[in-house]
Amino acid sequence: MEYGFIIEDGKLIKPVGSVQSIIMIPHNVEVIGEYAFANLHDIEGIVLHDRVKEIERGAFQNCHDLRRLIIPNKNTKLGKEFITNCRNLLITYGGYTTVMCPDPYIDRPEVRIAYD
């Protein structure tokens, strides 16, 4: 099956088909839905665009191989535990970068982000 996404009213519900290791979020997505990518172990990188307004709870939970997450918009709302159980994850959040290793259960990772 070809790779794609289920998107409803600008909200990415989940990917479908074979999962790619690097995922580029489509430009018509404004919200990454709750648990949208949860438990997908083959994902290594995810690149959001600056129109993404929110990442809901648990969106990337248990993505053990996720190493890079790029969130260009510093105003993107980050849901509770959106990145739990991701090991050695490097996050770029609005031009700032931090390494989450090991990943803590946190609501607001931006409090740990230091200028790159």
Coordinates of C-alpha atoms in Angstrom, one line a residue:
M1 CA 0.0 0.0 0.0
E2 CA 1.2 3.5 -0.9
Y3 CA 2.2 5.8 2.0
G4 CA -0.2 8.6 3.0
F5 CA -2.2 10.1 5.8
I6 CA -5.8 10.3 7.0
I7 CA -6.5 14.0 7.4
E8 CA -9.8 15.4 8.6
D9 CA -10.5 19.2 8.6
G10 CA -6.8 20.0 8.8
K11 CA -6.1 17.4 11.5
L12 CA -3.7 14.5 10.8
I13 CA -5.4 11.5 12.3
K14 CA -2.8 8.8 11.4
P15 CA -0.5 7.7 8.6
V16 CA -1.5 4.8 6.4
G17 CA 0.5 2.4 4.2
S18 CA 4.2 1.7 4.6
V19 CA 5.8 4.0 7.0
Q20 CA 8.8 6.1 5.7
S21 CA 11.8 6.7 8.0
I22 CA 11.6 10.5 7.4
I23 CA 8.2 12.1 7.3
M24 CA 7.3 15.5 5.9
I25 CA 4.0 16.7 7.3
P26 CA 1.7 17.9 4.4
H27 CA 1.0 21.6 4.2
N28 CA -2.8 21.2 4.7
V29 CA -2.2 19.9 8.2
E30 CA -2.7 22.3 11.1
V31 CA -3.0 19.8 14.0
I32 CA -1.2 16.5 14.7
G33 CA -3.9 14.4 16.3
E34 CA -3.8 12.6 19.6
Y35 CA -1.6 9.5 19.3
A36 CA -1.4 10.0 15.5
F37 CA 2.1 8.4 15.3
A38 CA 2.1 6.5 18.6
N39 CA 4.0 3.2 18.6
L40 CA 5.5 3.6 15.1
H41 CA 9.0 2.4 15.6
D42 CA 10.4 2.8 12.1
I43 CA 10.2 6.7 12.1
E44 CA 13.6 8.4 12.4
G45 CA 12.7 12.0 11.6
I46 CA 9.6 14.2 11.4
V47 CA 9.5 17.7 9.8
L48 CA 6.5 19.9 10.5
H49 CA 5.8 23.1 8.6
D50 CA 5.2 26.5 10.2
R51 CA 1.4 26.2 9.8
V52 CA 1.1 23.4 12.4
K53 CA -0.7 25.0 15.3
E54 CA -0.9 22.1 17.7
I55 CA 0.5 18.7 18.5
E56 CA -2.0 16.8 20.6
R57 CA -1.4 14.5 23.5
G58 CA 0.8 11.4 22.9
A59 CA 1.2 12.2 19.2
F60 CA 4.7 10.7 19.0
Q61 CA 4.5 8.4 22.0
N62 CA 6.7 5.3 21.9
C63 CA 8.4 6.2 18.7
H64 CA 11.6 4.6 19.9
D65 CA 13.7 5.2 16.7
L66 CA 12.6 8.9 16.4
R67 CA 15.9 10.9 16.5
R68 CA 14.9 14.3 15.0
L69 CA 11.7 16.4 15.3
I70 CA 11.6 19.8 13.7
I71 CA 8.8 22.2 14.9
P72 CA 9.6 25.5 13.2
N73 CA 6.7 27.5 14.7
K74 CA 7.6 28.5 18.3
N75 CA 3.8 29.1 18.9
T76 CA 2.8 25.5 18.2
K77 CA 0.9 24.2 21.2
L78 CA 2.5 21.1 22.6
G79 CA 0.1 18.5 24.1
K80 CA 0.8 16.7 27.3
E81 CA 3.3 13.8 26.9
F82 CA 3.5 14.3 23.1
I83 CA 6.9 12.7 22.9
T84 CA 7.1 10.2 25.7
N85 CA 9.4 7.2 25.4
C86 CA 11.4 8.6 22.5
R87 CA 15.1 7.9 23.1
N88 CA 17.9 10.3 22.1
L89 CA 15.5 12.7 20.5
L90 CA 16.8 16.0 19.1
I91 CA 14.0 18.6 18.9
T92 CA 14.2 21.9 17.1
Y93 CA 11.4 24.1 18.4
G94 CA 11.1 27.6 16.8
G95 CA 14.9 27.9 16.2
Y96 CA 16.0 26.5 19.5
T97 CA 17.3 23.0 19.9
T98 CA 17.5 20.6 22.8
V99 CA 18.4 16.9 23.4
M100 CA 15.8 14.9 25.3
C101 CA 17.8 11.9 26.6
P102 CA 16.3 10.1 28.2
D103 CA 12.9 11.6 27.4
P104 CA 11.1 12.8 30.5
Y105 CA 7.4 13.0 30.9
I106 CA 6.9 16.7 30.4
D107 CA 4.2 19.1 29.4
R108 CA 6.4 21.9 28.1
P109 CA 9.7 20.9 26.7
E110 CA 10.5 24.5 25.8
V111 CA 11.5 25.2 29.4
R112 CA 14.5 22.9 28.7
I113 CA 15.4 24.2 25.3
A114 CA 18.6 26.2 25.0
Y115 CA 19.7 28.4 22.1
D116 CA 21.6 26.4 19.5

